[in-house]
């Protein structure tokens, strides 16, 4: 068993589902780092039950690299796991099973496994760890980590966010925002449709408009073929409303998302929906129908990662990866865009496949851990050279 595998087993054993505290895992990492003379700083959540962690190995000097990973995992409730999801299981097939193995405790384990060597190495540039909370519910913890890091640690370090990319550099990601729209109409007997306003009917128009907006963006040529879904996507995932088939529904509520290209912004996409809501409300009001439409965000808007201002960090990664690696773009959201928004050169690169993330019997190939460990070893050697700006 490699040191990375052993550490992965210890990390998986902490149930850091986003609904739970991550402080036990943070305390474990702090103790592990302290054994090698490395101090760490907690950046607490407002509620005090969770924390980000920042640590520096090597000198307080310009340059260096931040290895960023989130400590939380998605729930296992209702999933048909073959074994305890919080006990690392070697399947004997080259795969290591457990919640968070690929998303993304595998990356954190590989980084921690290099600490004994890095602590003794003649580093000229620092290696930072930035471990966050609540990424899985909207990248909630990262902003305070990034602010603290930028203001008190470094403005010149490059960032590698270790989400599962099969050890291929990712240079672009979509942004994401989750929303809840509530429509309030007026109840009436269904035989007297002229006396009420069905919230369900109004919501149906809004849902259709959301899908039509996505089609309109494509028709306008707002596409980027680097993504496997090459346009901004809008999707309604949940809807509920009404009390009985013979009552015009007073309330209908639906939850939806916008995953926008990094060249676009959530605000400009949402403005189309907001304008339509106002127009629809005005039209219904002119017909004597009462309706109220409100929309609230369910998370902070996660910015996209644009393929720009990343030449140095991309070269740093590619120089220490096997020949033949190619850069990609992904549709899922990560904390990378938040780092880039602070002015830090950022890419996404980590072991495992996103196809296994969030699944029952989540796993990571042991070969991916080995590949990440080799990359970390080479990266450490690169930090033994002075920063050149």
PDB file of N, CA, C and O in Angstrom, residues 136 284 301 357:
ATOM      1  N   UNK A 136     -19.461  21.288  -2.692  1.00  0.00           N
ATOM      2  CA  UNK A 136     -20.513  20.512  -3.345  1.00  0.00           C
ATOM      3  C   UNK A 136     -21.884  21.173  -3.293  1.00  0.00           C
ATOM      4  O   UNK A 136     -22.794  20.763  -4.012  1.00  0.00           O
ATOM      5  N   UNK A 284     -50.791  39.677 -17.802  1.00  0.00           N
ATOM      6  CA  UNK A 284     -51.836  39.038 -17.018  1.00  0.00           C
ATOM      7  C   UNK A 284     -52.614  40.062 -16.197  1.00  0.00           C
ATOM      8  O   UNK A 284     -53.841  39.963 -16.044  1.00  0.00           O
ATOM      9  N   UNK A 301     -23.321  32.643  -7.215  1.00  0.00           N
ATOM     10  CA  UNK A 301     -22.987  32.341  -8.603  1.00  0.00           C
ATOM     11  C   UNK A 301     -21.538  31.885  -8.679  1.00  0.00           C
ATOM     12  O   UNK A 301     -20.625  32.604  -8.247  1.00  0.00           O
ATOM     13  N   UNK A 357     -17.679  10.339 -10.151  1.00  0.00           N
ATOM     14  CA  UNK A 357     -18.067  11.235  -9.064  1.00  0.00           C
ATOM     15  C   UNK A 357     -19.563  11.160  -8.793  1.00  0.00           C
ATOM     16  O   UNK A 357     -20.372  11.004  -9.717  1.00  0.00           O
TER      17      UNK A 357
END
